[in-house]
Amino acid sequence: MLNIVLVEPEIPNNTGNIGRLCVGTESRLHLIHPFGFVINDKNLKRSGLDYWVHLDVTEYQNVAEWVRQIPDHSRVFLMSSHASKSYLEAEFQEGDWLVFGKESVGLSPEVLALFENHLTIPMSPLIRSFNIANSVAFVVGEAKRQIGLNR
């Protein structure tokens, strides 16, 4: 099972889409506060997120709380547009941690300094970034493809 981590997500619809992806790919979702929205039944129902009850999700009050429970820091992959290595060059395995930053600025320098594995998603120079839900889908898709090949 993959672990998908969103550090300080800001947009509820993106988090909802990523939650749906996690349910569909049998991945765990880890959400690190603060959020730019409130997760409650009213907001989930309004967004039509009826699958949320099936989501394996854990919330953390801060990055330090999340980091303390990671068993193997070498299996944490941070996504950054500033990284030189593509996610297509990484070798993923079950239990890996795929970490994405907030929509407006990505991962902070402090979070990036905590782990060595930084990956980027190749893209045209005509755009600044991909939508975070699309980014998560790219990386999860490749990781699941690799894991499936190694079974």
Coordinates of N, CA and C in Angstrom, one line a residue:
M1 N 0.8 -1.2 0.0 CA 0.0 0.0 0.0 C 0.9 1.2 0.0
L2 N 0.6 2.2 -0.9 CA 1.3 3.4 -0.9 C 0.8 4.4 0.1
N3 N 1.6 5.3 0.6 CA 1.2 6.4 1.5 C 1.3 7.7 0.8
I4 N 0.2 8.4 0.6 CA 0.2 9.7 0.0 C 0.1 10.7 1.0
V5 N 1.0 11.7 1.0 CA 1.0 12.7 2.1 C 0.8 14.1 1.4
L6 N -0.2 14.8 2.0 CA -0.4 16.2 1.6 C -0.1 17.1 2.7
V7 N 0.9 17.9 2.5 CA 1.4 18.9 3.6 C 0.6 20.2 3.4
E8 N -0.2 20.5 4.4 CA -1.0 21.7 4.4 C -1.8 22.0 3.2
P9 N -2.6 21.0 2.8 CA -3.5 21.3 1.6 C -4.4 22.5 1.8
E10 N -4.6 23.2 0.7 CA -5.4 24.4 0.7 C -6.7 24.3 0.1
I11 N -6.9 23.5 -0.9 CA -8.1 23.5 -1.7 C -8.9 22.2 -1.5
P12 N -10.1 22.2 -1.0 CA -10.8 21.0 -0.6 C -11.1 20.1 -1.8
N13 N -11.4 20.7 -3.0 CA -11.7 19.8 -4.1 C -10.5 19.0 -4.5
N14 N -9.3 19.6 -4.4 CA -8.1 18.8 -4.7 C -7.9 17.7 -3.8
T15 N -8.1 18.0 -2.5 CA -8.0 16.9 -1.5 C -9.0 15.8 -1.7
G16 N -10.2 16.2 -2.1 CA -11.3 15.3 -2.3 C -10.9 14.4 -3.5
N17 N -10.4 15.0 -4.6 CA -10.0 14.2 -5.7 C -8.9 13.2 -5.4
I18 N -7.9 13.6 -4.6 CA -6.8 12.8 -4.2 C -7.3 11.7 -3.2
G19 N -8.3 12.0 -2.4 CA -8.9 11.0 -1.5 C -9.6 9.9 -2.4
R20 N -10.3 10.3 -3.4 CA -10.9 9.4 -4.3 C -9.9 8.5 -5.0
L21 N -8.8 9.1 -5.4 CA -7.7 8.3 -6.0 C -7.1 7.3 -5.0
C22 N -7.0 7.7 -3.8 CA -6.5 6.8 -2.8 C -7.4 5.6 -2.6
V23 N -8.7 5.9 -2.5 CA -9.7 4.8 -2.4 C -9.6 3.8 -3.6
G24 N -9.5 4.4 -4.7 CA -9.5 3.6 -6.0 C -8.2 2.8 -6.1
T25 N -7.1 3.3 -5.6 CA -5.8 2.6 -5.7 C -5.4 1.9 -4.4
E26 N -6.3 1.9 -3.5 CA -6.0 1.2 -2.2 C -4.7 1.8 -1.5
S27 N -4.6 3.1 -1.5 CA -3.5 3.8 -0.9 C -4.0 4.5 0.3
R28 N -3.1 4.8 1.2 CA -3.4 5.6 2.5 C -3.2 7.1 2.2
L29 N -4.0 7.9 2.8 CA -3.9 9.3 2.7 C -3.5 9.9 4.1
H30 N -2.4 10.7 4.1 CA -1.9 11.3 5.3 C -2.0 12.9 5.1
L31 N -2.7 13.6 5.9 CA -3.0 15.0 5.8 C -2.3 15.7 7.0
I32 N -1.5 16.7 6.7 CA -0.8 17.4 7.7 C -1.3 18.9 7.8
H33 N -1.8 19.2 9.0 CA -2.3 20.5 9.3 C -1.2 21.6 9.3
P34 N -1.6 22.9 9.1 CA -3.0 23.4 8.9 C -3.5 23.2 7.5
F35 N -4.9 23.1 7.4 CA -5.6 23.0 6.1 C -6.2 24.4 5.8
G36 N -6.4 24.5 4.5 CA -7.1 25.8 4.1 C -8.6 25.6 4.0
F37 N -9.1 24.5 4.7 CA -10.6 24.2 4.7 C -10.8 23.3 5.9
V38 N -12.1 23.0 6.1 CA -12.5 22.1 7.2 C -13.1 20.8 6.6
I39 N -12.6 19.7 7.1 CA -13.1 18.4 6.7 C -14.3 18.1 7.7
N40 N -15.5 18.1 7.2 CA -16.6 17.7 8.0 C -17.7 17.1 7.1
D41 N -18.7 16.5 7.7 CA -19.7 15.8 7.0 C -20.4 16.7 6.0
K42 N -20.7 17.9 6.4 CA -21.4 18.9 5.6 C -20.7 19.2 4.3
N43 N -19.4 19.5 4.5 CA -18.5 19.8 3.3 C -18.3 18.6 2.4
L44 N -18.2 17.4 3.0 CA -18.0 16.2 2.2 C -19.2 15.9 1.4
K45 N -20.4 16.0 2.1 CA -21.6 15.7 1.3 C -21.9 16.7 0.2
R46 N -21.6 18.0 0.5 CA -21.7 19.0 -0.5 C -20.9 18.7 -1.8
S47 N -19.7 18.2 -1.5 CA -18.8 17.9 -2.6 C -19.1 16.5 -3.3
G48 N -20.1 15.8 -2.8 CA -20.4 14.5 -3.3 C -19.4 13.4 -3.0
L49 N -18.6 13.6 -1.9 CA -17.6 12.7 -1.6 C -18.1 11.5 -0.7
D50 N -19.0 10.8 -1.2 CA -19.6 9.7 -0.5 C -18.7 8.5 -0.3
Y51 N -17.5 8.5 -0.9 CA -16.5 7.4 -0.8 C -15.6 7.7 0.4
W52 N -15.7 8.9 1.0 CA -14.7 9.3 2.1 C -14.8 8.3 3.2
V53 N -15.9 7.6 3.5 CA -16.0 6.6 4.6 C -15.1 5.4 4.3
H54 N -14.7 5.2 3.0 CA -13.9 4.1 2.7 C -12.4 4.4 2.7
L55 N -12.1 5.7 2.9 CA -10.7 6.2 2.8 C -9.9 5.9 4.1
D56 N -8.7 5.4 3.9 CA -7.8 5.2 5.0 C -7.0 6.5 5.1
V57 N -7.4 7.3 6.1 CA -6.9 8.7 6.2 C -6.4 8.9 7.6
T58 N -5.3 9.6 7.8 CA -4.8 10.0 9.1 C -4.4 11.4 9.0
E59 N -4.7 12.2 10.1 CA -4.4 13.6 10.1 C -3.3 13.8 11.2
Y60 N -2.4 14.7 10.9 CA -1.3 15.1 11.8 C -1.4 16.6 12.1
Q61 N -1.1 17.0 13.3 CA -1.1 18.4 13.7 C 0.0 19.2 13.0
N62 N 1.1 18.5 12.7 CA 2.3 19.2 12.1 C 3.2 18.2 11.5
V63 N 4.2 18.7 10.8 CA 5.2 17.8 10.1 C 5.9 16.9 11.1
A64 N 6.3 17.5 12.2 CA 7.1 16.7 13.2 C 6.4 15.5 13.7
E65 N 5.1 15.6 13.9 CA 4.2 14.5 14.4 C 4.2 13.4 13.3
W66 N 4.1 13.8 12.0 CA 4.1 12.8 10.9 C 5.4 12.1 10.8
V67 N 6.5 12.9 10.8 CA 7.9 12.3 10.6 C 8.2 11.3 11.7
R68 N 7.8 11.5 12.9 CA 8.1 10.6 14.0 C 7.6 9.2 13.8
Q69 N 6.6 9.0 13.0 CA 6.0 7.6 12.8 C 6.4 7.0 11.5
I70 N 7.3 7.5 10.7 CA 7.8 6.9 9.5 C 8.9 5.9 9.8
P71 N 8.7 4.6 9.5 CA 9.7 3.6 9.9 C 11.0 3.7 9.1
D72 N 11.0 4.1 7.8 CA 12.2 4.1 7.0 C 12.2 5.4 6.1
H73 N 13.1 6.3 6.6 CA 13.1 7.6 5.9 C 13.6 7.5 4.5
S74 N 14.3 6.4 4.1 CA 14.9 6.3 2.8 C 13.7 6.0 1.8
R75 N 12.5 5.7 2.3 CA 11.4 5.4 1.4 C 10.4 6.6 1.3
V76 N 10.9 7.8 1.6 CA 10.1 9.0 1.5 C 10.5 9.7 0.3
F77 N 9.6 10.1 -0.6 CA 9.8 10.8 -1.8 C 9.1 12.1 -1.9
L78 N 9.8 13.2 -1.9 CA 9.2 14.5 -1.9 C 9.1 15.1 -3.3
M79 N 8.0 15.5 -3.7 CA 7.8 16.1 -5.0 C 8.1 17.6 -5.0
S80 N 9.0 18.0 -5.9 CA 9.3 19.4 -6.0 C 9.7 19.8 -7.4
S81 N 9.2 20.9 -7.9 CA 9.5 21.4 -9.2 C 11.0 21.8 -9.3
H82 N 11.7 21.9 -8.2 CA 13.1 22.2 -8.2 C 14.0 21.0 -8.2
A83 N 13.5 19.8 -8.1 CA 14.3 18.6 -8.1 C 14.9 18.4 -9.5
S84 N 16.0 17.7 -9.6 CA 16.6 17.3 -10.8 C 16.2 15.9 -11.3
K85 N 15.8 15.1 -10.4 CA 15.5 13.7 -10.8 C 14.0 13.5 -11.0
S86 N 13.6 12.9 -12.1 CA 12.2 12.7 -12.5 C 11.6 11.5 -11.7
Y87 N 10.4 11.6 -11.4 CA 9.7 10.5 -10.7 C 9.7 9.3 -11.6
L88 N 9.9 9.4 -12.9 CA 10.0 8.3 -13.8 C 11.3 7.5 -13.7
E89 N 12.3 8.1 -13.0 CA 13.6 7.4 -12.7 C 13.6 6.7 -11.4
A90 N 12.6 7.0 -10.5 CA 12.6 6.4 -9.2 C 12.2 4.9 -9.2
E91 N 12.6 4.2 -8.2 CA 12.2 2.8 -8.1 C 11.3 2.7 -6.9
F92 N 10.0 2.6 -7.1 CA 9.0 2.6 -6.0 C 8.7 1.2 -5.6
Q93 N 8.3 1.1 -4.3 CA 7.9 -0.2 -3.7 C 6.7 0.0 -2.8
E94 N 6.1 -1.1 -2.4 CA 5.0 -1.0 -1.4 C 5.4 -0.3 -0.2
G95 N 4.5 0.5 0.4 CA 4.8 1.2 1.6 C 5.5 2.5 1.4
D96 N 5.9 2.9 0.2 CA 6.6 4.2 0.0 C 5.7 5.3 0.4
W97 N 6.3 6.5 0.7 CA 5.7 7.7 1.1 C 5.9 8.7 0.0
L98 N 4.8 9.2 -0.6 CA 4.8 10.1 -1.7 C 4.3 11.4 -1.2
V99 N 5.1 12.5 -1.1 CA 4.8 13.7 -0.4 C 4.6 14.9 -1.3
F100 N 3.5 15.6 -1.1 CA 3.2 16.7 -2.0 C 2.9 17.9 -1.1
G101 N 3.3 19.1 -1.6 CA 3.1 20.3 -0.8 C 1.8 21.1 -1.1
K102 N 1.7 22.2 -0.4 CA 0.4 22.9 -0.6 C 0.4 23.5 -2.0
E103 N -0.8 23.7 -2.5 CA -1.0 24.2 -3.9 C -0.3 25.5 -4.3
S104 N -0.3 26.4 -3.4 CA 0.3 27.8 -3.7 C 1.8 27.8 -3.8
V105 N 2.5 27.0 -3.0 CA 4.0 27.2 -2.9 C 4.7 25.8 -2.9
G106 N 4.0 24.7 -2.9 CA 4.7 23.4 -2.8 C 5.3 23.2 -1.4
L107 N 6.3 22.4 -1.3 CA 6.9 22.0 0.0 C 7.9 23.1 0.4
S108 N 7.9 23.4 1.7 CA 8.8 24.4 2.2 C 10.3 23.9 2.2
P109 N 11.2 24.8 2.2 CA 12.6 24.4 2.3 C 12.9 23.6 3.6
E110 N 12.2 23.8 4.7 CA 12.4 23.1 5.9 C 11.9 21.6 5.7
V111 N 10.8 21.4 5.1 CA 10.3 20.0 4.8 C 11.3 19.3 3.8
L112 N 11.7 20.0 2.8 CA 12.6 19.4 1.8 C 13.9 19.0 2.4
A113 N 14.4 19.7 3.4 CA 15.6 19.4 4.1 C 15.6 18.1 4.9
L114 N 14.4 17.7 5.2 CA 14.2 16.5 6.1 C 14.5 15.2 5.4
F115 N 14.4 15.1 4.1 CA 14.6 13.9 3.4 C 15.4 14.1 2.1
E116 N 16.1 13.0 1.7 CA 17.0 13.1 0.6 C 16.4 12.9 -0.8
N117 N 15.3 12.1 -0.9 CA 14.7 11.8 -2.2 C 13.8 12.9 -2.7
H118 N 14.2 13.7 -3.6 CA 13.4 14.8 -4.2 C 13.2 14.4 -5.6
L119 N 11.9 14.5 -6.1 CA 11.6 14.1 -7.4 C 10.8 15.2 -8.1
T120 N 10.8 15.3 -9.4 CA 10.0 16.3 -10.1 C 9.2 15.5 -11.2
I121 N 8.2 16.2 -11.7 CA 7.4 15.7 -12.8 C 7.8 16.5 -14.0
P122 N 8.3 15.9 -15.0 CA 8.7 16.7 -16.2 C 7.5 17.4 -16.8
M123 N 7.7 18.6 -17.3 CA 6.6 19.3 -17.9 C 7.2 20.4 -18.9
S124 N 6.3 20.8 -19.7 CA 6.7 21.9 -20.7 C 7.0 23.2 -19.9
P125 N 8.0 23.9 -20.5 CA 8.3 25.2 -19.8 C 7.2 26.2 -20.0
L126 N 6.2 25.9 -20.7 CA 5.1 26.8 -20.9 C 4.1 26.9 -19.7
I127 N 4.3 26.0 -18.7 CA 3.5 26.0 -17.5 C 4.4 26.0 -16.3
R128 N 3.9 26.5 -15.2 CA 4.6 26.6 -13.9 C 4.5 25.3 -13.1
S129 N 3.3 24.7 -13.2 CA 3.1 23.4 -12.4 C 1.9 22.8 -12.9
F130 N 1.7 21.5 -12.5 CA 0.5 20.8 -12.7 C -0.4 21.0 -11.5
N131 N -1.7 20.8 -11.7 CA -2.6 20.7 -10.6 C -2.2 19.6 -9.6
I132 N -2.3 19.8 -8.3 CA -1.8 18.8 -7.4 C -2.5 17.4 -7.5
A133 N -3.8 17.4 -7.8 CA -4.5 16.2 -8.0 C -3.9 15.4 -9.2
N134 N -3.7 16.1 -10.3 CA -3.0 15.5 -11.4 C -1.6 15.0 -11.1
S135 N -0.9 15.8 -10.4 CA 0.5 15.4 -10.0 C 0.5 14.1 -9.2
V136 N -0.4 14.0 -8.2 CA -0.5 12.8 -7.4 C -0.9 11.6 -8.3
A137 N -1.8 11.8 -9.2 CA -2.2 10.7 -10.1 C -1.1 10.2 -11.0
F138 N -0.3 11.2 -11.5 CA 0.9 10.7 -12.3 C 1.8 9.8 -11.5
V139 N 2.2 10.3 -10.3 CA 3.2 9.6 -9.5 C 2.6 8.3 -8.9
V140 N 1.4 8.3 -8.5 CA 0.7 7.0 -8.0 C 0.6 6.0 -9.1
G141 N 0.2 6.5 -10.3 CA 0.1 5.6 -11.4 C 1.4 4.9 -11.7
E142 N 2.5 5.7 -11.8 CA 3.8 5.1 -12.1 C 4.2 4.1 -10.9
A143 N 4.0 4.5 -9.7 CA 4.4 3.7 -8.6 C 3.6 2.4 -8.6
K144 N 2.3 2.4 -8.8 CA 1.5 1.2 -8.9 C 1.9 0.3 -10.1
R145 N 2.3 1.0 -11.2 CA 2.7 0.2 -12.4 C 4.0 -0.6 -12.0
Q146 N 4.9 0.1 -11.4 CA 6.2 -0.6 -11.0 C 5.9 -1.7 -10.0
I147 N 5.1 -1.4 -9.0 CA 4.8 -2.4 -8.0 C 4.2 -3.6 -8.6
G148 N 3.2 -3.4 -9.5 CA 2.6 -4.5 -10.2 C 3.5 -5.3 -11.0
L149 N 4.6 -4.7 -11.6 CA 5.6 -5.4 -12.4 C 6.4 -6.3 -11.5
N150 N 6.6 -5.9 -10.3 CA 7.5 -6.6 -9.4 C 6.8 -7.7 -8.5
R151 N 5.6 -8.0 -8.8 CA 4.8 -9.0 -8.0 C 5.1 -10.3 -8.5

